[in-house]
Amino acid sequence: MSDTKLNAALAAYAHLVLKSGCNLQPGQELFLSASTDSVEFARLLTAEAYALGARHVTVRFGDEKIARLHYENCALDVFETFPEWQALLNNSMALGGAAVLSVISDDPKALVGVDQAKLVANARASHVACKPFYDCLDQGKAVWCIVAAAAPAWAQQVFPSLDARAATEKLWQAILAAVRVDTPDPVAAWAQHRESFNERKAWLNAQHFDSLHYTNSLGTDLTVGLNKLGIWQGGGDVTVEGREFFPNMPTEEIFTTPDLSRAEGVVYSSMPLIHYGSPVEDFSMRFEGGKVVECQARVGQDVLEAIFTVDEGAAHLGECALVPWGSPIQKSGILFYNTLFDENAACHLAVGQGFPDCLEGGQQMEEEELKAHGVNKSATHVDFMMGTEDLEVIGIKADGSRVPIFRGGAWAT
Ligand code: ZN
């Protein structure tokens, strides 16, 4: 791709992100977070936001190398307190009606070897201090969107045989293809993409499954209970005020929030998990009564164990998502080492925070009521891929009847 062609594609991407992802309105504020690796793209987004009539754009940059220096040099108690000004910024932006846009470009290994206790402390402290911010997002009061930008360290993990420049360009191409910027009218393509989820969602919602049974040749044999008032979502989100947006771009999943207290059996990972810049590979978890009671990893055992120590909810499920084998991202054959992409390549589960909007009336419920209906609450939410080419998913109804949902890794019907 020539530089001019890439620049034109990036401008189209910035437009798509703000128009379809954030559904940015004239006069609205934009709160943009990005890494110092993506300064150019952040400038492009800022310019495009103003072109669309944004009232003001607040940009906050993070830097992974500086973050690593903090973790290496500061004592644990530093991470137990979240900076007040930072909480004030996050909370006031979300409460003030800004669209919250995050551009990620993380180096998958940025924080390898960092003390997991500090990362856990930081996640906990941020969750407490920024509660109004997270509540706005979880309860459909704020529009939010996570998208990716290519950066050299990440790109060279994905394409290790290429030099930094070539790898970054190739990663940009993969990102742009995954978000359909290579189509003539990306905004229209996303509107159509949203529609394409409706039939399957309607079918799943009409089945009222009581549980899902997953099996495959890796050894997965897991039954996950679903909530009575549960709803399957996918292909974008909508605020309580009815404004459509896409929390993640790309997105290929149909998902719900399972019963936090009902999961039995074993699940094996099918792809590596990168958690806060540390890899976990070839791992399994055993659930009893909805809780992880045992876990094993060939790589990153300490990272995996630390996930479940964040809080009570961290050892219970918050999401189960259906993504057929053969999805565009899986077909690209690229392992992105990034959940935003890899979760759209395979069926997955997540431990931690559940989704109130995956429960009928959930966005109007308080925390305790949500929990009583089976929606998990946690300071963390960690997706892990478990879908394979031979995954079978059976929906089990309350009367015990069994309906195939996935056969041979893809939709049975
Ligand atoms: Zn997901």
CSV table of C-alpha atoms and ligand atoms in Angstrom, one decimal:
chain,number,residue,atom,x,y,z
A,1,MET,CA,0.0,0.0,0.0
A,2,SER,CA,1.4,3.4,-0.9
A,3,ASP,CA,1.6,6.1,1.7
A,4,THR,CA,-1.1,8.1,0.0
A,5,LYS,CA,-3.4,5.1,-0.1
A,6,LEU,CA,-2.7,4.2,3.5
A,7,ASN,CA,-3.4,7.9,4.6
A,8,ALA,CA,-6.7,7.9,2.7
A,9,ALA,CA,-7.7,4.6,4.4
A,10,LEU,CA,-6.8,6.0,7.8
A,11,ALA,CA,-8.9,9.0,7.2
A,12,ALA,CA,-11.8,6.8,6.2
A,13,TYR,CA,-11.2,4.7,9.4
A,14,ALA,CA,-11.2,7.8,11.6
A,15,HIS,CA,-14.5,8.9,10.0
A,16,LEU,CA,-16.0,5.4,10.5
A,17,VAL,CA,-14.9,5.2,14.2
A,18,LEU,CA,-16.5,8.5,15.1
A,19,LYS,CA,-19.6,8.1,12.9
A,20,SER,CA,-20.5,4.4,13.4
A,21,GLY,CA,-18.5,3.5,16.5
A,22,CYS,CA,-19.1,6.6,18.7
A,23,ASN,CA,-22.1,7.9,16.7
A,24,LEU,CA,-20.7,11.3,17.7
A,25,GLN,CA,-23.3,14.1,17.6
A,26,PRO,CA,-22.7,17.8,16.8
A,27,GLY,CA,-22.1,19.6,20.0
A,28,GLN,CA,-21.0,16.5,21.9
A,29,GLU,CA,-17.7,16.1,23.7
A,30,LEU,CA,-15.2,13.4,22.9
A,31,PHE,CA,-12.9,11.8,25.5
A,32,LEU,CA,-10.1,10.1,23.6
A,33,SER,CA,-7.5,7.8,25.2
A,34,ALA,CA,-4.5,6.6,23.1
A,35,SER,CA,-0.9,5.6,23.5
A,36,THR,CA,2.1,7.7,22.6
A,37,ASP,CA,2.6,5.1,19.8
A,38,SER,CA,-0.6,6.4,18.1
A,39,VAL,CA,-0.1,10.2,18.2
A,40,GLU,CA,-0.7,10.6,14.4
A,41,PHE,CA,-3.9,8.6,14.5
A,42,ALA,CA,-5.1,10.5,17.6
A,43,ARG,CA,-4.6,13.8,15.7
A,44,LEU,CA,-6.5,12.4,12.8
A,45,LEU,CA,-9.4,11.4,15.1
A,46,THR,CA,-9.4,14.8,16.8
A,47,ALA,CA,-9.5,16.7,13.4
A,48,GLU,CA,-12.3,14.4,12.2
A,49,ALA,CA,-14.3,14.8,15.5
A,50,TYR,CA,-14.2,18.6,15.0
A,51,ALA,CA,-15.2,18.2,11.3
A,52,LEU,CA,-18.3,16.3,12.7
A,53,GLY,CA,-19.1,19.2,15.0
A,54,ALA,CA,-17.6,18.0,18.3
A,55,ARG,CA,-17.8,20.7,21.1
A,56,HIS,CA,-14.4,19.7,22.5
A,57,VAL,CA,-12.0,16.8,22.3
A,58,THR,CA,-10.1,15.8,25.4
A,59,VAL,CA,-7.1,13.6,24.6
A,60,ARG,CA,-5.2,11.6,27.2
A,61,PHE,CA,-2.0,9.7,26.2
A,62,GLY,CA,-0.5,6.8,28.0
A,63,ASP,CA,2.9,5.3,27.5
A,64,GLU,CA,3.6,1.6,28.1
A,65,LYS,CA,7.3,2.1,28.8
A,66,ILE,CA,6.6,4.7,31.4
A,67,ALA,CA,3.9,2.5,32.9
A,68,ARG,CA,6.4,-0.3,33.1
A,69,LEU,CA,8.8,2.0,35.0
A,70,HIS,CA,6.1,2.8,37.5
A,71,TYR,CA,5.4,-0.9,38.1
A,72,GLU,CA,9.2,-1.6,38.5
A,73,ASN,CA,10.0,1.3,40.8
A,74,CYS,CA,6.9,2.1,42.9
A,75,ALA,CA,5.8,0.3,46.0
A,76,LEU,CA,2.6,-1.8,46.0
A,77,ASP,CA,0.7,0.8,48.1
A,78,VAL,CA,1.1,3.4,45.3
A,79,PHE,CA,-1.1,1.2,43.1
A,80,GLU,CA,-3.7,0.8,45.9
A,81,THR,CA,-4.6,4.4,45.6
A,82,PHE,CA,-5.9,5.7,42.3
A,83,PRO,CA,-4.9,9.3,41.5
A,84,GLU,CA,-7.8,11.6,42.4
A,85,TRP,CA,-7.4,13.9,39.4
A,86,GLN,CA,-7.5,10.9,37.0
A,87,ALA,CA,-10.7,9.6,38.6
A,88,LEU,CA,-12.2,13.1,38.4
A,89,LEU,CA,-11.3,13.3,34.7
A,90,ASN,CA,-12.8,9.9,33.8
A,91,ASN,CA,-15.9,10.4,35.9
A,92,SER,CA,-16.7,13.9,34.8
A,93,MET,CA,-16.2,13.0,31.1
A,94,ALA,CA,-18.7,10.1,31.3
A,95,LEU,CA,-21.2,11.9,33.5
A,96,GLY,CA,-21.0,15.0,31.3
A,97,GLY,CA,-22.1,13.0,28.2
A,98,ALA,CA,-18.8,12.7,26.3
A,99,ALA,CA,-18.4,9.8,24.0
A,100,VAL,CA,-15.6,7.7,25.4
A,101,LEU,CA,-13.2,6.5,22.7
A,102,SER,CA,-10.1,4.3,23.4
A,103,VAL,CA,-7.5,3.6,20.8
A,104,ILE,CA,-5.4,0.5,21.8
A,105,SER,CA,-2.1,-0.4,20.3
A,106,ASP,CA,-0.6,-2.4,23.1
A,107,ASP,CA,2.6,-4.3,22.9
A,108,PRO,CA,1.5,-7.8,24.0
A,109,LYS,CA,4.6,-8.2,26.1
A,110,ALA,CA,4.9,-4.6,27.6
A,111,LEU,CA,4.5,-5.7,31.1
A,112,VAL,CA,6.0,-9.3,31.1
A,113,GLY,CA,7.4,-10.1,34.5
A,114,VAL,CA,5.8,-7.2,36.4
A,115,ASP,CA,4.5,-8.1,39.9
A,116,GLN,CA,0.9,-9.2,39.3
A,117,ALA,CA,-0.1,-8.0,42.7
A,118,LYS,CA,0.6,-4.4,41.6
A,119,LEU,CA,-1.6,-4.8,38.4
A,120,VAL,CA,-4.4,-6.3,40.5
A,121,ALA,CA,-4.2,-3.5,43.0
A,122,ASN,CA,-4.3,-0.9,40.2
A,123,ALA,CA,-7.4,-2.6,38.6
A,124,ARG,CA,-9.2,-2.7,42.0
A,125,ALA,CA,-8.3,0.9,42.9
A,126,SER,CA,-9.4,2.2,39.5
A,127,HIS,CA,-12.7,0.4,39.7
A,128,VAL,CA,-13.5,1.9,43.1
A,129,ALA,CA,-12.4,5.5,42.2
A,130,CYS,CA,-13.9,5.5,38.8
A,131,LYS,CA,-17.2,3.8,39.7
A,132,PRO,CA,-19.4,6.6,38.2
A,133,PHE,CA,-17.4,6.2,34.9
A,134,TYR,CA,-17.8,2.4,34.7
A,135,ASP,CA,-21.5,2.6,35.8
A,136,CYS,CA,-22.2,5.0,32.9
A,137,LEU,CA,-20.7,2.6,30.5
A,138,ASP,CA,-22.2,-0.6,32.0
A,139,GLN,CA,-25.7,1.0,32.3
A,140,GLY,CA,-25.9,2.3,28.8
A,141,LYS,CA,-25.7,6.0,29.9
A,142,ALA,CA,-22.5,6.7,27.9
A,143,VAL,CA,-21.4,5.8,24.4
A,144,TRP,CA,-18.1,4.1,24.4
A,145,CYS,CA,-15.9,2.5,21.7
A,146,ILE,CA,-12.7,0.6,21.6
A,147,VAL,CA,-10.7,0.5,18.4
A,148,ALA,CA,-7.1,-0.4,17.5
A,149,ALA,CA,-4.2,1.3,15.9
A,150,ALA,CA,-1.0,-0.4,14.6
A,151,ALA,CA,2.2,0.3,16.4
A,152,PRO,CA,5.7,-1.2,15.8
A,153,ALA,CA,6.1,-3.3,19.0
A,154,TRP,CA,2.7,-4.9,18.7
A,155,ALA,CA,3.1,-5.3,14.9
A,156,GLN,CA,6.4,-7.2,15.3
A,157,GLN,CA,4.8,-9.6,17.7
A,158,VAL,CA,2.2,-10.4,15.1
A,159,PHE,CA,4.6,-10.5,12.1
A,160,PRO,CA,8.0,-11.4,13.7
A,161,SER,CA,9.7,-12.0,10.4
A,162,LEU,CA,9.2,-8.4,9.2
A,163,ASP,CA,11.1,-5.2,10.1
A,164,ALA,CA,9.2,-2.6,12.2
A,165,ARG,CA,8.0,-0.5,9.3
A,166,ALA,CA,6.8,-3.4,7.1
A,167,ALA,CA,5.2,-5.1,10.1
A,168,THR,CA,3.3,-2.0,11.1
A,169,GLU,CA,2.0,-1.4,7.6
A,170,LYS,CA,0.9,-5.1,7.4
A,171,LEU,CA,-0.9,-4.8,10.8
A,172,TRP,CA,-2.6,-1.6,9.6
A,173,GLN,CA,-3.9,-3.5,6.6
A,174,ALA,CA,-5.2,-6.3,8.8
A,175,ILE,CA,-6.9,-3.8,11.1
A,176,LEU,CA,-8.5,-1.9,8.2
A,177,ALA,CA,-9.7,-5.1,6.6
A,178,ALA,CA,-11.2,-6.4,9.9
A,179,VAL,CA,-13.2,-3.2,10.3
A,180,ARG,CA,-14.3,-3.2,6.6
A,181,VAL,CA,-12.5,0.0,5.7
A,182,ASP,CA,-11.6,-1.8,2.5
A,183,THR,CA,-15.3,-1.7,1.4
A,184,PRO,CA,-16.6,1.2,-0.8
A,185,ASP,CA,-18.8,2.6,2.0
A,186,PRO,CA,-17.7,1.5,5.4
A,187,VAL,CA,-20.4,3.4,7.3
A,188,ALA,CA,-23.1,1.6,5.3
A,189,ALA,CA,-21.2,-1.7,5.6
A,190,TRP,CA,-21.4,-1.4,9.4
A,191,ALA,CA,-25.1,-0.5,9.3
A,192,GLN,CA,-25.6,-3.7,7.3
A,193,HIS,CA,-23.3,-5.6,9.7
A,194,ARG,CA,-25.5,-4.6,12.6
A,195,GLU,CA,-28.6,-5.9,10.7
A,196,SER,CA,-26.9,-9.3,9.9
A,197,PHE,CA,-26.9,-10.2,13.6
A,198,ASN,CA,-30.7,-9.8,14.1
A,199,GLU,CA,-31.9,-13.2,12.8
A,200,ARG,CA,-29.6,-15.3,15.0
A,201,LYS,CA,-30.1,-13.1,18.0
A,202,ALA,CA,-33.9,-13.5,17.6
A,203,TRP,CA,-33.6,-17.2,17.3
A,204,LEU,CA,-31.4,-17.6,20.4
A,205,ASN,CA,-33.7,-15.2,22.4
A,206,ALA,CA,-36.8,-17.2,21.4
A,207,GLN,CA,-35.2,-20.5,22.6
A,208,HIS,CA,-35.0,-19.4,26.3
A,209,PHE,CA,-32.1,-21.9,26.9
A,210,ASP,CA,-31.5,-22.8,30.6
A,211,SER,CA,-27.9,-23.8,29.9
A,212,LEU,CA,-25.2,-24.4,27.3
A,213,HIS,CA,-23.1,-27.5,27.1
A,214,TYR,CA,-19.7,-27.1,25.4
A,215,THR,CA,-17.6,-30.1,24.3
A,216,ASN,CA,-14.5,-30.6,22.0
A,217,SER,CA,-11.5,-32.8,21.4
A,218,LEU,CA,-9.2,-30.6,23.5
A,219,GLY,CA,-11.1,-32.0,26.5
A,220,THR,CA,-13.6,-29.2,27.1
A,221,ASP,CA,-16.7,-30.5,28.8
A,222,LEU,CA,-18.5,-27.5,30.4
A,223,THR,CA,-22.1,-26.7,31.3
A,224,VAL,CA,-22.8,-23.0,31.7
A,225,GLY,CA,-26.2,-21.9,33.3
A,226,LEU,CA,-28.0,-19.0,31.6
A,227,ASN,CA,-30.2,-16.4,33.3
A,228,LYS,CA,-34.0,-16.6,33.2
A,229,LEU,CA,-34.1,-12.9,32.0
A,230,GLY,CA,-31.0,-13.3,29.9
A,231,ILE,CA,-30.8,-11.6,26.4
A,232,TRP,CA,-28.4,-12.4,23.6
A,233,GLN,CA,-26.7,-9.3,22.2
A,234,GLY,CA,-24.4,-8.7,19.3
A,235,GLY,CA,-23.7,-6.4,16.3
A,236,GLY,CA,-23.6,-3.2,18.3
A,237,ASP,CA,-25.2,-1.7,21.3
A,238,VAL,CA,-27.7,1.1,22.1
A,239,THR,CA,-27.8,3.6,25.0
A,240,VAL,CA,-30.8,3.8,27.3
A,241,GLU,CA,-31.7,6.9,25.2
A,242,GLY,CA,-31.7,4.8,22.1
A,243,ARG,CA,-28.5,6.0,20.5
A,244,GLU,CA,-26.8,3.2,18.5
A,245,PHE,CA,-23.0,2.6,18.8
A,246,PHE,CA,-20.4,-0.1,18.5
A,247,PRO,CA,-18.5,-0.7,21.8
A,248,ASN,CA,-15.9,-2.8,19.9
A,249,MET,CA,-14.7,-2.5,16.3
A,250,PRO,CA,-14.3,-5.1,14.9
A,251,THR,CA,-17.2,-7.2,16.3
A,252,GLU,CA,-18.3,-10.6,15.1
A,253,GLU,CA,-19.8,-12.1,18.3
A,254,ILE,CA,-23.2,-12.9,19.7
A,255,PHE,CA,-23.0,-13.0,23.5
A,256,THR,CA,-24.9,-13.0,26.7
A,257,THR,CA,-24.1,-12.8,30.4
A,258,PRO,CA,-24.4,-16.2,32.1
A,259,ASP,CA,-25.6,-17.2,35.6
A,260,LEU,CA,-22.6,-16.4,37.8
A,261,SER,CA,-23.5,-19.3,40.1
A,262,ARG,CA,-23.9,-22.1,37.6
A,263,ALA,CA,-20.9,-23.5,35.7
A,264,GLU,CA,-19.7,-27.1,36.0
A,265,GLY,CA,-16.8,-28.9,34.3
A,266,VAL,CA,-13.6,-28.1,32.5
A,267,VAL,CA,-12.7,-25.7,29.7
A,268,TYR,CA,-9.5,-25.7,27.7
A,269,SER,CA,-8.1,-22.6,25.9
A,270,SER,CA,-7.8,-22.6,22.2
A,271,MET,CA,-5.7,-19.5,21.7
A,272,PRO,CA,-3.1,-17.7,23.9
A,273,LEU,CA,-4.4,-15.0,26.3
A,274,ILE,CA,-2.4,-11.8,26.7
A,275,HIS,CA,-3.3,-10.3,30.1
A,276,TYR,CA,-1.8,-6.9,31.0
A,277,GLY,CA,1.1,-7.5,28.8
A,278,SER,CA,1.9,-11.1,29.9
A,279,PRO,CA,1.1,-14.2,27.9
A,280,VAL,CA,-0.9,-17.2,29.3
A,281,GLU,CA,-0.7,-20.3,27.0
A,282,ASP,CA,-2.3,-23.7,26.9
A,283,PHE,CA,-4.5,-23.3,29.9
A,284,SER,CA,-7.5,-24.9,31.5
A,285,MET,CA,-10.0,-24.0,34.2
A,286,ARG,CA,-12.3,-26.3,36.2
A,287,PHE,CA,-15.6,-24.8,37.5
A,288,GLU,CA,-17.7,-26.0,40.4
A,289,GLY,CA,-20.9,-24.2,41.4
A,290,GLY,CA,-20.0,-21.4,39.0
A,291,LYS,CA,-16.6,-20.8,40.5
A,292,VAL,CA,-13.1,-21.5,39.2
A,293,VAL,CA,-11.7,-24.1,41.6
A,294,GLU,CA,-8.6,-25.1,39.7
A,295,CYS,CA,-6.5,-23.8,36.9
A,296,GLN,CA,-3.5,-24.9,34.9
A,297,ALA,CA,-1.3,-23.1,32.4
A,298,ARG,CA,1.8,-24.3,30.5
A,299,VAL,CA,2.9,-20.7,30.3
A,300,GLY,CA,1.9,-17.9,32.7
A,301,GLN,CA,0.5,-19.9,35.7
A,302,ASP,CA,1.0,-16.9,38.0
A,303,VAL,CA,-0.7,-14.5,35.6
A,304,LEU,CA,-3.7,-16.9,35.3
A,305,GLU,CA,-4.0,-17.4,39.1
A,306,ALA,CA,-3.8,-13.6,39.7
A,307,ILE,CA,-6.8,-13.0,37.5
A,308,PHE,CA,-9.0,-14.8,40.0
A,309,THR,CA,-7.7,-12.9,43.0
A,310,VAL,CA,-9.0,-9.5,41.9
A,311,ASP,CA,-12.3,-10.0,43.8
A,312,GLU,CA,-15.0,-12.5,44.4
A,313,GLY,CA,-16.5,-12.0,40.9
A,314,ALA,CA,-13.2,-12.6,39.1
A,315,ALA,CA,-13.5,-16.4,39.6
A,316,HIS,CA,-17.0,-16.5,38.1
A,317,LEU,CA,-18.2,-16.1,34.5
A,318,GLY,CA,-19.5,-12.8,33.1
A,319,GLU,CA,-19.8,-13.5,29.4
A,320,CYS,CA,-20.3,-16.4,27.0
A,321,ALA,CA,-19.9,-15.5,23.3
A,322,LEU,CA,-20.6,-17.4,20.1
A,323,VAL,CA,-18.3,-16.8,17.2
A,324,PRO,CA,-18.3,-19.4,14.4
A,325,TRP,CA,-15.1,-21.0,13.2
A,326,GLY,CA,-14.5,-19.4,9.8
A,327,SER,CA,-15.3,-15.8,10.9
A,328,PRO,CA,-13.4,-13.2,8.8
A,329,ILE,CA,-10.8,-12.7,11.5
A,330,GLN,CA,-10.3,-16.4,12.1
A,331,LYS,CA,-10.0,-16.9,8.3
A,332,SER,CA,-7.3,-14.2,8.1
A,333,GLY,CA,-5.1,-16.7,10.0
A,334,ILE,CA,-3.6,-13.9,12.0
A,335,LEU,CA,-3.1,-14.3,15.7
A,336,PHE,CA,-3.3,-10.7,16.9
A,337,TYR,CA,-2.3,-11.2,20.5
A,338,ASN,CA,-5.1,-8.8,21.3
A,339,THR,CA,-8.5,-9.6,22.7
A,340,LEU,CA,-10.3,-6.9,20.6
A,341,PHE,CA,-9.4,-9.0,17.5
A,342,ASP,CA,-8.8,-12.5,18.8
A,343,GLU,CA,-12.2,-12.7,20.5
A,344,ASN,CA,-13.8,-12.3,17.1
A,345,ALA,CA,-12.0,-15.4,15.8
A,346,ALA,CA,-13.4,-18.0,18.2
A,347,CYS,CA,-16.1,-18.8,20.8
A,348,HIS,CA,-15.0,-17.4,24.1
A,349,LEU,CA,-15.9,-17.0,27.7
A,350,ALA,CA,-15.0,-14.3,30.1
A,351,VAL,CA,-14.5,-14.3,33.9
A,352,GLY,CA,-15.4,-11.1,35.8
A,353,GLN,CA,-17.9,-8.3,35.1
A,354,GLY,CA,-21.2,-9.3,33.5
A,355,PHE,CA,-23.3,-7.2,31.2
A,356,PRO,CA,-26.5,-5.6,32.6
A,357,ASP,CA,-27.8,-5.0,29.1
A,358,CYS,CA,-27.8,-8.8,28.6
A,359,LEU,CA,-30.6,-9.0,31.1
A,360,GLU,CA,-34.2,-7.8,30.6
A,361,GLY,CA,-34.5,-4.6,32.5
A,362,GLY,CA,-30.9,-5.0,33.7
A,363,GLN,CA,-29.8,-1.4,32.9
A,364,GLN,CA,-32.4,-0.1,35.4
A,365,MET,CA,-31.3,-2.6,38.2
A,366,GLU,CA,-29.0,-1.9,41.1
A,367,GLU,CA,-25.9,-4.0,41.8
A,368,GLU,CA,-27.6,-6.4,44.3
A,369,GLU,CA,-30.6,-6.9,42.1
A,370,LEU,CA,-28.4,-7.7,39.2
A,371,LYS,CA,-26.4,-10.2,41.2
A,372,ALA,CA,-29.7,-11.8,42.4
A,373,HIS,CA,-30.6,-12.4,38.8
A,374,GLY,CA,-27.2,-14.0,38.1
A,375,VAL,CA,-25.2,-11.0,36.6
A,376,ASN,CA,-21.7,-11.0,37.8
A,377,LYS,CA,-20.0,-8.0,39.3
A,378,SER,CA,-16.2,-7.5,39.3
A,379,ALA,CA,-13.4,-5.0,38.8
A,380,THR,CA,-12.1,-7.2,36.0
A,381,HIS,CA,-13.4,-8.8,32.8
A,382,VAL,CA,-11.0,-11.2,31.1
A,383,ASP,CA,-12.0,-12.9,27.8
A,384,PHE,CA,-10.4,-16.2,26.8
A,385,MET,CA,-10.8,-18.1,23.6
A,386,MET,CA,-12.0,-21.7,23.7
A,387,GLY,CA,-13.7,-22.2,20.3
A,388,THR,CA,-12.2,-24.8,18.0
A,389,GLU,CA,-13.0,-26.3,14.6
A,390,ASP,CA,-14.8,-29.2,16.3
A,391,LEU,CA,-16.6,-27.3,19.1
A,392,GLU,CA,-20.1,-28.6,19.9
A,393,VAL,CA,-22.5,-26.3,21.7
A,394,ILE,CA,-25.8,-27.7,22.8
A,395,GLY,CA,-28.6,-25.5,24.2
A,396,ILE,CA,-30.5,-27.2,27.0
A,397,LYS,CA,-34.0,-26.0,27.9
A,398,ALA,CA,-35.6,-26.1,31.3
A,399,ASP,CA,-37.6,-29.2,30.3
A,400,GLY,CA,-34.3,-31.0,29.6
A,401,SER,CA,-34.6,-31.0,25.8
A,402,ARG,CA,-31.4,-30.4,23.8
A,403,VAL,CA,-31.0,-28.3,20.7
A,404,PRO,CA,-27.7,-28.1,18.8
A,405,ILE,CA,-26.4,-24.6,18.5
A,406,PHE,CA,-22.9,-25.2,17.2
A,407,ARG,CA,-21.7,-28.3,15.3
A,408,GLY,CA,-18.2,-28.6,13.9
A,409,GLY,CA,-17.3,-25.2,15.3
A,410,ALA,CA,-20.1,-23.3,13.4
A,411,TRP,CA,-23.8,-22.6,13.6
A,412,ALA,CA,-25.8,-25.9,13.5
A,413,THR,CA,-28.7,-24.3,11.6
B,1,ZN,ZN,-16.7,-11.1,23.9
